[in-house]
Amino acid sequence: MKRCIRLCALVVLSSQLSFTQHIAKYAGEFLSLGVGGRALALGGSYVALAQDGFACYWNPAALARIDYPEIVLMHEERFAGLINYDFGSVSIPVGKENSIGIGVLRLGVDNIADTRLAGIDVNGNPIPPDQYENAVRLDYSKITYFTAADWAFYFTYAQRSKENFSYGVNVKVIYHSIASESALGIGFDAGILYSPRERWWIGVNAQDITTTLVAWSTGTNELISPTIKIGTAYFLDFLKGTFAPTVDCDVRFENRRTASVASLGPISFDPHVGLEYDYKHAIAIRVGYSDVKQLTLGAGLHLRKLDIDYAFARFGEENLLGDTHRISLRLLLQEERFSRR
């Protein structure tokens, strides 16, 4: 099963290199997976709820809500450990109203076997790569390995212009690599966060707002179309804790008629919903439903300067692709000398 999935991943990634001009619907799909254990447990419904270092991904405007410097880390393994997905960021409040952050995201398939130079013919002689179909066996000593990885680097600035309103922007550098080929692109995100009344928040994040061009070393060009994430969250005190229902919707413009929950012409809509119960800011339980019709579960533990969050998701009813486990850490430098105030 792992070999099959690795081969499929290689075919998909290799197809990106085969055209001199390619405008792809899913060129930035790795950017849609979300980050953070809390967010995954809520089905990816986090645009208005973000209030931590993961905000540089979900909504750059929300980074203005942090009051202390913090470091966040995340690790996830998908498809029985075949794909590694990681994220980390450092966020710092600056002055009374501003925040800055740097984040790194990586999605990678490691140790992919390259057998093009390892083919042997019936006479025991090496076969050139262009005649590989005539190989009868492999010389395992000549097999090499490579990595296919997608990277995104976030540089975030956020400002709180009013107590109930903030805005933020990302400069995003995208880097792809597969074997000896690579690609580079630069994109921009812009977000706002608004509270129309106490305990009610509304967030909007326009990702790749100018359309992001990704240029491959082979001459292929890909475009990442804009995605607008819209979300709302409300906080309700009940049963000695706080309930936080949250709803998001991803709006895309890639004509995903059959690959979305709903569509209107070329515009598609993919909702996310989540519910969190946080007991006395000590322990939290979460449930969500994602845009890929996936039930998600999770829990969080709040320590004095450390939050630990875990999320679980299953792909498909028969679970052919394995379960997904995501864990994330949030470390706060919660001391008065570092406080925004």
PDB file of N, CA and C in Angstrom, residues 3-80:
ATOM      1  N   ARG A   3       3.905   1.516  -1.143  1.00  0.00           N
ATOM      2  CA  ARG A   3       4.557   1.667  -2.438  1.00  0.00           C
ATOM      3  C   ARG A   3       3.594   2.253  -3.462  1.00  0.00           C
ATOM      4  N   CYS A   4       2.332   1.820  -3.390  1.00  0.00           N
ATOM      5  CA  CYS A   4       1.323   2.323  -4.322  1.00  0.00           C
ATOM      6  C   CYS A   4       1.093   3.811  -4.129  1.00  0.00           C
ATOM      7  N   ILE A   5       0.960   4.229  -2.878  1.00  0.00           N
ATOM      8  CA  ILE A   5       0.725   5.646  -2.601  1.00  0.00           C
ATOM      9  C   ILE A   5       1.941   6.470  -2.987  1.00  0.00           C
ATOM     10  N   ARG A   6       3.153   5.937  -2.708  1.00  0.00           N
ATOM     11  CA  ARG A   6       4.366   6.669  -3.074  1.00  0.00           C
ATOM     12  C   ARG A   6       4.453   6.840  -4.594  1.00  0.00           C
ATOM     13  N   LEU A   7       4.072   5.782  -5.336  1.00  0.00           N
ATOM     14  CA  LEU A   7       4.087   5.870  -6.785  1.00  0.00           C
ATOM     15  C   LEU A   7       3.084   6.890  -7.283  1.00  0.00           C
ATOM     16  N   CYS A   8       1.877   6.884  -6.693  1.00  0.00           N
ATOM     17  CA  CYS A   8       0.860   7.861  -7.089  1.00  0.00           C
ATOM     18  C   CYS A   8       1.335   9.282  -6.819  1.00  0.00           C
ATOM     19  N   ALA A   9       1.961   9.475  -5.658  1.00  0.00           N
ATOM     20  CA  ALA A   9       2.462  10.807  -5.323  1.00  0.00           C
ATOM     21  C   ALA A   9       3.533  11.236  -6.313  1.00  0.00           C
ATOM     22  N   LEU A  10       4.385  10.290  -6.706  1.00  0.00           N
ATOM     23  CA  LEU A  10       5.449  10.611  -7.662  1.00  0.00           C
ATOM     24  C   LEU A  10       4.868  10.963  -9.023  1.00  0.00           C
ATOM     25  N   VAL A  11       3.844  10.216  -9.457  1.00  0.00           N
ATOM     26  CA  VAL A  11       3.225  10.494 -10.754  1.00  0.00           C
ATOM     27  C   VAL A  11       2.588  11.870 -10.764  1.00  0.00           C
ATOM     28  N   VAL A  12       1.860  12.201  -9.675  1.00  0.00           N
ATOM     29  CA  VAL A  12       1.206  13.506  -9.596  1.00  0.00           C
ATOM     30  C   VAL A  12       2.225  14.630  -9.615  1.00  0.00           C
ATOM     31  N   LEU A  13       3.279  14.478  -8.827  1.00  0.00           N
ATOM     32  CA  LEU A  13       4.283  15.529  -8.764  1.00  0.00           C
ATOM     33  C   LEU A  13       5.064  15.622 -10.071  1.00  0.00           C
ATOM     34  N   SER A  14       5.330  14.483 -10.692  1.00  0.00           N
ATOM     35  CA  SER A  14       6.082  14.508 -11.944  1.00  0.00           C
ATOM     36  C   SER A  14       5.274  15.143 -13.061  1.00  0.00           C
ATOM     37  N   SER A  15       3.953  14.986 -13.015  1.00  0.00           N
ATOM     38  CA  SER A  15       3.125  15.563 -14.068  1.00  0.00           C
ATOM     39  C   SER A  15       3.209  17.076 -14.072  1.00  0.00           C
ATOM     40  N   GLN A  16       3.577  17.664 -12.934  1.00  0.00           N
ATOM     41  CA  GLN A  16       3.706  19.114 -12.859  1.00  0.00           C
ATOM     42  C   GLN A  16       4.901  19.604 -13.693  1.00  0.00           C
ATOM     43  N   LEU A  17       5.806  18.696 -14.033  1.00  0.00           N
ATOM     44  CA  LEU A  17       7.011  19.092 -14.746  1.00  0.00           C
ATOM     45  C   LEU A  17       6.922  18.854 -16.249  1.00  0.00           C
ATOM     46  N   SER A  18       5.793  18.330 -16.704  1.00  0.00           N
ATOM     47  CA  SER A  18       5.739  17.831 -18.073  1.00  0.00           C
ATOM     48  C   SER A  18       5.184  18.803 -19.090  1.00  0.00           C
ATOM     49  N   PHE A  19       4.797  20.004 -18.690  1.00  0.00           N
ATOM     50  CA  PHE A  19       4.225  20.954 -19.612  1.00  0.00           C
ATOM     51  C   PHE A  19       5.024  22.251 -19.596  1.00  0.00           C
ATOM     52  N   THR A  20       5.114  22.882 -20.749  1.00  0.00           N
ATOM     53  CA  THR A  20       5.819  24.152 -20.803  1.00  0.00           C
ATOM     54  C   THR A  20       4.967  25.283 -20.256  1.00  0.00           C
ATOM     55  N   GLN A  21       3.635  25.116 -20.265  1.00  0.00           N
ATOM     56  CA  GLN A  21       2.746  26.130 -19.699  1.00  0.00           C
ATOM     57  C   GLN A  21       1.576  25.404 -19.066  1.00  0.00           C
ATOM     58  N   HIS A  22       1.332  25.617 -17.799  1.00  0.00           N
ATOM     59  CA  HIS A  22       0.319  24.847 -17.098  1.00  0.00           C
ATOM     60  C   HIS A  22      -0.362  25.733 -16.076  1.00  0.00           C
ATOM     61  N   ILE A  23      -1.670  25.920 -16.250  1.00  0.00           N
ATOM     62  CA  ILE A  23      -2.460  26.672 -15.275  1.00  0.00           C
ATOM     63  C   ILE A  23      -3.287  25.658 -14.505  1.00  0.00           C
ATOM     64  N   ALA A  24      -2.904  25.335 -13.300  1.00  0.00           N
ATOM     65  CA  ALA A  24      -3.477  24.214 -12.561  1.00  0.00           C
ATOM     66  C   ALA A  24      -4.488  24.669 -11.523  1.00  0.00           C
ATOM     67  N   LYS A  25      -5.584  23.893 -11.413  1.00  0.00           N
ATOM     68  CA  LYS A  25      -6.561  24.173 -10.366  1.00  0.00           C
ATOM     69  C   LYS A  25      -5.965  23.929  -8.982  1.00  0.00           C
ATOM     70  N   TYR A  26      -5.152  22.912  -8.857  1.00  0.00           N
ATOM     71  CA  TYR A  26      -4.712  22.453  -7.545  1.00  0.00           C
ATOM     72  C   TYR A  26      -3.241  22.734  -7.282  1.00  0.00           C
ATOM     73  N   ALA A  27      -2.704  23.765  -7.900  1.00  0.00           N
ATOM     74  CA  ALA A  27      -1.286  24.080  -7.740  1.00  0.00           C
ATOM     75  C   ALA A  27      -0.935  24.406  -6.293  1.00  0.00           C
ATOM     76  N   GLY A  28      -1.868  24.995  -5.560  1.00  0.00           N
ATOM     77  CA  GLY A  28      -1.597  25.352  -4.165  1.00  0.00           C
ATOM     78  C   GLY A  28      -2.370  24.519  -3.179  1.00  0.00           C
ATOM     79  N   GLU A  29      -2.697  23.291  -3.554  1.00  0.00           N
ATOM     80  CA  GLU A  29      -3.549  22.470  -2.697  1.00  0.00           C
ATOM     81  C   GLU A  29      -2.902  22.163  -1.351  1.00  0.00           C
ATOM     82  N   PHE A  30      -1.580  22.060  -1.329  1.00  0.00           N
ATOM     83  CA  PHE A  30      -0.923  21.767  -0.053  1.00  0.00           C
ATOM     84  C   PHE A  30      -1.122  22.895   0.950  1.00  0.00           C
ATOM     85  N   LEU A  31      -1.484  24.087   0.483  1.00  0.00           N
ATOM     86  CA  LEU A  31      -1.730  25.214   1.383  1.00  0.00           C
ATOM     87  C   LEU A  31      -3.116  25.171   2.009  1.00  0.00           C
ATOM     88  N   SER A  32      -3.945  24.209   1.613  1.00  0.00           N
ATOM     89  CA  SER A  32      -5.320  24.150   2.114  1.00  0.00           C
ATOM     90  C   SER A  32      -5.493  23.157   3.253  1.00  0.00           C
ATOM     91  N   LEU A  33      -4.414  22.524   3.712  1.00  0.00           N
ATOM     92  CA  LEU A  33      -4.528  21.479   4.727  1.00  0.00           C
ATOM     93  C   LEU A  33      -4.716  22.025   6.136  1.00  0.00           C
ATOM     94  N   GLY A  34      -4.418  23.302   6.343  1.00  0.00           N
ATOM     95  CA  GLY A  34      -4.563  23.882   7.679  1.00  0.00           C
ATOM     96  C   GLY A  34      -3.394  23.531   8.578  1.00  0.00           C
ATOM     97  N   VAL A  35      -3.242  24.275   9.656  1.00  0.00           N
ATOM     98  CA  VAL A  35      -2.166  24.018  10.613  1.00  0.00           C
ATOM     99  C   VAL A  35      -2.725  24.096  12.034  1.00  0.00           C
ATOM    100  N   GLY A  36      -2.089  23.365  12.955  1.00  0.00           N
ATOM    101  CA  GLY A  36      -2.473  23.407  14.358  1.00  0.00           C
ATOM    102  C   GLY A  36      -3.433  22.295  14.737  1.00  0.00           C
ATOM    103  N   GLY A  37      -3.186  21.655  15.900  1.00  0.00           N
ATOM    104  CA  GLY A  37      -4.058  20.592  16.383  1.00  0.00           C
ATOM    105  C   GLY A  37      -5.439  21.091  16.729  1.00  0.00           C
ATOM    106  N   ARG A  38      -5.540  22.271  17.306  1.00  0.00           N
ATOM    107  CA  ARG A  38      -6.837  22.829  17.663  1.00  0.00           C
ATOM    108  C   ARG A  38      -7.687  23.061  16.423  1.00  0.00           C
ATOM    109  N   ALA A  39      -7.076  23.614  15.378  1.00  0.00           N
ATOM    110  CA  ALA A  39      -7.801  23.925  14.151  1.00  0.00           C
ATOM    111  C   ALA A  39      -8.295  22.663  13.454  1.00  0.00           C
ATOM    112  N   LEU A  40      -7.452  21.621  13.356  1.00  0.00           N
ATOM    113  CA  LEU A  40      -7.874  20.392  12.702  1.00  0.00           C
ATOM    114  C   LEU A  40      -9.028  19.748  13.462  1.00  0.00           C
ATOM    115  N   ALA A  41      -8.956  19.736  14.791  1.00  0.00           N
ATOM    116  CA  ALA A  41     -10.025  19.140  15.590  1.00  0.00           C
ATOM    117  C   ALA A  41     -11.357  19.845  15.375  1.00  0.00           C
ATOM    118  N   LEU A  42     -11.313  21.119  14.980  1.00  0.00           N
ATOM    119  CA  LEU A  42     -12.523  21.888  14.713  1.00  0.00           C
ATOM    120  C   LEU A  42     -12.892  21.860  13.234  1.00  0.00           C
ATOM    121  N   GLY A  43     -12.361  20.902  12.500  1.00  0.00           N
ATOM    122  CA  GLY A  43     -12.703  20.760  11.099  1.00  0.00           C
ATOM    123  C   GLY A  43     -12.119  21.823  10.207  1.00  0.00           C
ATOM    124  N   GLY A  44     -11.104  22.546  10.671  1.00  0.00           N
ATOM    125  CA  GLY A  44     -10.516  23.632   9.892  1.00  0.00           C
ATOM    126  C   GLY A  44     -11.306  24.912   9.969  1.00  0.00           C
ATOM    127  N   SER A  45     -12.174  25.015  10.964  1.00  0.00           N
ATOM    128  CA  SER A  45     -12.973  26.235  11.150  1.00  0.00           C
ATOM    129  C   SER A  45     -12.273  27.121  12.176  1.00  0.00           C
ATOM    130  N   TYR A  46     -11.387  27.993  11.688  1.00  0.00           N
ATOM    131  CA  TYR A  46     -10.473  28.669  12.619  1.00  0.00           C
ATOM    132  C   TYR A  46     -10.153  30.112  12.229  1.00  0.00           C
ATOM    133  N   VAL A  47     -10.767  30.633  11.185  1.00  0.00           N
ATOM    134  CA  VAL A  47     -10.414  31.964  10.703  1.00  0.00           C
ATOM    135  C   VAL A  47     -10.724  33.042  11.732  1.00  0.00           C
ATOM    136  N   ALA A  48     -11.852  32.915  12.426  1.00  0.00           N
ATOM    137  CA  ALA A  48     -12.238  33.911  13.421  1.00  0.00           C
ATOM    138  C   ALA A  48     -11.796  33.526  14.826  1.00  0.00           C
ATOM    139  N   LEU A  49     -11.424  32.268  15.025  1.00  0.00           N
ATOM    140  CA  LEU A  49     -11.073  31.787  16.362  1.00  0.00           C
ATOM    141  C   LEU A  49      -9.582  31.907  16.655  1.00  0.00           C
ATOM    142  N   ALA A  50      -8.767  32.035  15.630  1.00  0.00           N
ATOM    143  CA  ALA A  50      -7.313  32.069  15.812  1.00  0.00           C
ATOM    144  C   ALA A  50      -6.903  33.197  16.751  1.00  0.00           C
ATOM    145  N   GLN A  51      -6.062  32.884  17.698  1.00  0.00           N
ATOM    146  CA  GLN A  51      -5.539  33.868  18.636  1.00  0.00           C
ATOM    147  C   GLN A  51      -4.150  33.458  19.110  1.00  0.00           C
ATOM    148  N   ASP A  52      -3.414  32.827  18.227  1.00  0.00           N
ATOM    149  CA  ASP A  52      -2.102  32.284  18.576  1.00  0.00           C
ATOM    150  C   ASP A  52      -1.173  32.401  17.377  1.00  0.00           C
ATOM    151  N   GLY A  53      -0.003  31.783  17.477  1.00  0.00           N
ATOM    152  CA  GLY A  53       0.976  31.867  16.409  1.00  0.00           C
ATOM    153  C   GLY A  53       0.560  31.199  15.117  1.00  0.00           C
ATOM    154  N   PHE A  54      -0.473  30.339  15.159  1.00  0.00           N
ATOM    155  CA  PHE A  54      -0.979  29.730  13.939  1.00  0.00           C
ATOM    156  C   PHE A  54      -1.773  30.724  13.102  1.00  0.00           C
ATOM    157  N   ALA A  55      -2.012  31.906  13.645  1.00  0.00           N
ATOM    158  CA  ALA A  55      -2.790  32.914  12.925  1.00  0.00           C
ATOM    159  C   ALA A  55      -2.110  33.366  11.648  1.00  0.00           C
ATOM    160  N   CYS A  56      -0.783  33.265  11.561  1.00  0.00           N
ATOM    161  CA  CYS A  56      -0.113  33.704  10.334  1.00  0.00           C
ATOM    162  C   CYS A  56      -0.561  32.873   9.138  1.00  0.00           C
ATOM    163  N   TYR A  57      -1.058  31.674   9.383  1.00  0.00           N
ATOM    164  CA  TYR A  57      -1.651  30.875   8.308  1.00  0.00           C
ATOM    165  C   TYR A  57      -3.147  31.169   8.176  1.00  0.00           C
ATOM    166  N   TRP A  58      -3.891  31.128   9.284  1.00  0.00           N
ATOM    167  CA  TRP A  58      -5.348  31.187   9.224  1.00  0.00           C
ATOM    168  C   TRP A  58      -5.881  32.591   8.934  1.00  0.00           C
ATOM    169  N   ASN A  59      -5.307  33.568   9.573  1.00  0.00           N
ATOM    170  CA  ASN A  59      -5.771  34.947   9.384  1.00  0.00           C
ATOM    171  C   ASN A  59      -4.702  35.872   9.946  1.00  0.00           C
ATOM    172  N   PRO A  60      -3.899  36.504   9.091  1.00  0.00           N
ATOM    173  CA  PRO A  60      -2.807  37.341   9.608  1.00  0.00           C
ATOM    174  C   PRO A  60      -3.289  38.453  10.539  1.00  0.00           C
ATOM    175  N   ALA A  61      -4.524  38.916  10.375  1.00  0.00           N
ATOM    176  CA  ALA A  61      -5.048  39.967  11.249  1.00  0.00           C
ATOM    177  C   ALA A  61      -5.140  39.498  12.690  1.00  0.00           C
ATOM    178  N   ALA A  62      -5.390  38.191  12.906  1.00  0.00           N
ATOM    179  CA  ALA A  62      -5.561  37.660  14.255  1.00  0.00           C
ATOM    180  C   ALA A  62      -4.270  37.651  15.049  1.00  0.00           C
ATOM    181  N   LEU A  63      -3.134  37.807  14.378  1.00  0.00           N
ATOM    182  CA  LEU A  63      -1.866  37.837  15.107  1.00  0.00           C
ATOM    183  C   LEU A  63      -1.783  39.057  16.021  1.00  0.00           C
ATOM    184  N   ALA A  64      -2.584  40.079  15.742  1.00  0.00           N
ATOM    185  CA  ALA A  64      -2.609  41.267  16.600  1.00  0.00           C
ATOM    186  C   ALA A  64      -3.205  40.974  17.968  1.00  0.00           C
ATOM    187  N   ARG A  65      -3.824  39.806  18.149  1.00  0.00           N
ATOM    188  CA  ARG A  65      -4.467  39.465  19.425  1.00  0.00           C
ATOM    189  C   ARG A  65      -3.496  38.873  20.443  1.00  0.00           C
ATOM    190  N   ILE A  66      -2.278  38.535  20.031  1.00  0.00           N
ATOM    191  CA  ILE A  66      -1.334  37.957  20.989  1.00  0.00           C
ATOM    192  C   ILE A  66      -0.780  39.058  21.891  1.00  0.00           C
ATOM    193  N   ASP A  67      -0.529  38.716  23.144  1.00  0.00           N
ATOM    194  CA  ASP A  67       0.013  39.688  24.101  1.00  0.00           C
ATOM    195  C   ASP A  67       1.423  39.348  24.559  1.00  0.00           C
ATOM    196  N   TYR A  68       1.909  38.151  24.209  1.00  0.00           N
ATOM    197  CA  TYR A  68       3.251  37.722  24.580  1.00  0.00           C
ATOM    198  C   TYR A  68       3.915  37.059  23.374  1.00  0.00           C
ATOM    199  N   PRO A  69       5.241  37.076  23.312  1.00  0.00           N
ATOM    200  CA  PRO A  69       5.916  36.294  22.274  1.00  0.00           C
ATOM    201  C   PRO A  69       5.585  34.815  22.425  1.00  0.00           C
ATOM    202  N   GLU A  70       5.484  34.114  21.325  1.00  0.00           N
ATOM    203  CA  GLU A  70       5.176  32.695  21.410  1.00  0.00           C
ATOM    204  C   GLU A  70       5.767  31.922  20.244  1.00  0.00           C
ATOM    205  N   ILE A  71       5.985  30.648  20.493  1.00  0.00           N
ATOM    206  CA  ILE A  71       6.501  29.714  19.504  1.00  0.00           C
ATOM    207  C   ILE A  71       5.481  28.592  19.364  1.00  0.00           C
ATOM    208  N   VAL A  72       5.104  28.251  18.138  1.00  0.00           N
ATOM    209  CA  VAL A  72       4.190  27.137  17.914  1.00  0.00           C
ATOM    210  C   VAL A  72       4.851  26.128  16.989  1.00  0.00           C
ATOM    211  N   LEU A  73       4.577  24.847  17.241  1.00  0.00           N
ATOM    212  CA  LEU A  73       5.117  23.751  16.450  1.00  0.00           C
ATOM    213  C   LEU A  73       4.012  22.742  16.182  1.00  0.00           C
ATOM    214  N   MET A  74       4.058  22.110  15.031  1.00  0.00           N
ATOM    215  CA  MET A  74       3.063  21.105  14.687  1.00  0.00           C
ATOM    216  C   MET A  74       3.713  19.980  13.889  1.00  0.00           C
ATOM    217  N   HIS A  75       3.256  18.753  14.138  1.00  0.00           N
ATOM    218  CA  HIS A  75       3.685  17.610  13.321  1.00  0.00           C
ATOM    219  C   HIS A  75       2.485  16.719  13.051  1.00  0.00           C
ATOM    220  N   GLU A  76       2.444  16.223  11.818  1.00  0.00           N
ATOM    221  CA  GLU A  76       1.357  15.321  11.418  1.00  0.00           C
ATOM    222  C   GLU A  76       1.905  14.332  10.403  1.00  0.00           C
ATOM    223  N   GLU A  77       1.432  13.090  10.495  1.00  0.00           N
ATOM    224  CA  GLU A  77       1.772  12.067   9.513  1.00  0.00           C
ATOM    225  C   GLU A  77       0.492  11.587   8.845  1.00  0.00           C
ATOM    226  N   ARG A  78       0.521  11.554   7.515  1.00  0.00           N
ATOM    227  CA  ARG A  78      -0.649  11.138   6.759  1.00  0.00           C
ATOM    228  C   ARG A  78      -0.352   9.885   5.946  1.00  0.00           C
ATOM    229  N   PHE A  79      -1.411   9.145   5.640  1.00  0.00           N
ATOM    230  CA  PHE A  79      -1.318   7.959   4.794  1.00  0.00           C
ATOM    231  C   PHE A  79      -0.300   6.970   5.356  1.00  0.00           C
ATOM    232  N   ALA A  80      -0.566   6.555   6.590  1.00  0.00           N
ATOM    233  CA  ALA A  80       0.259   5.549   7.272  1.00  0.00           C
ATOM    234  C   ALA A  80       1.711   5.984   7.406  1.00  0.00           C
TER     235      ALA A  80
END
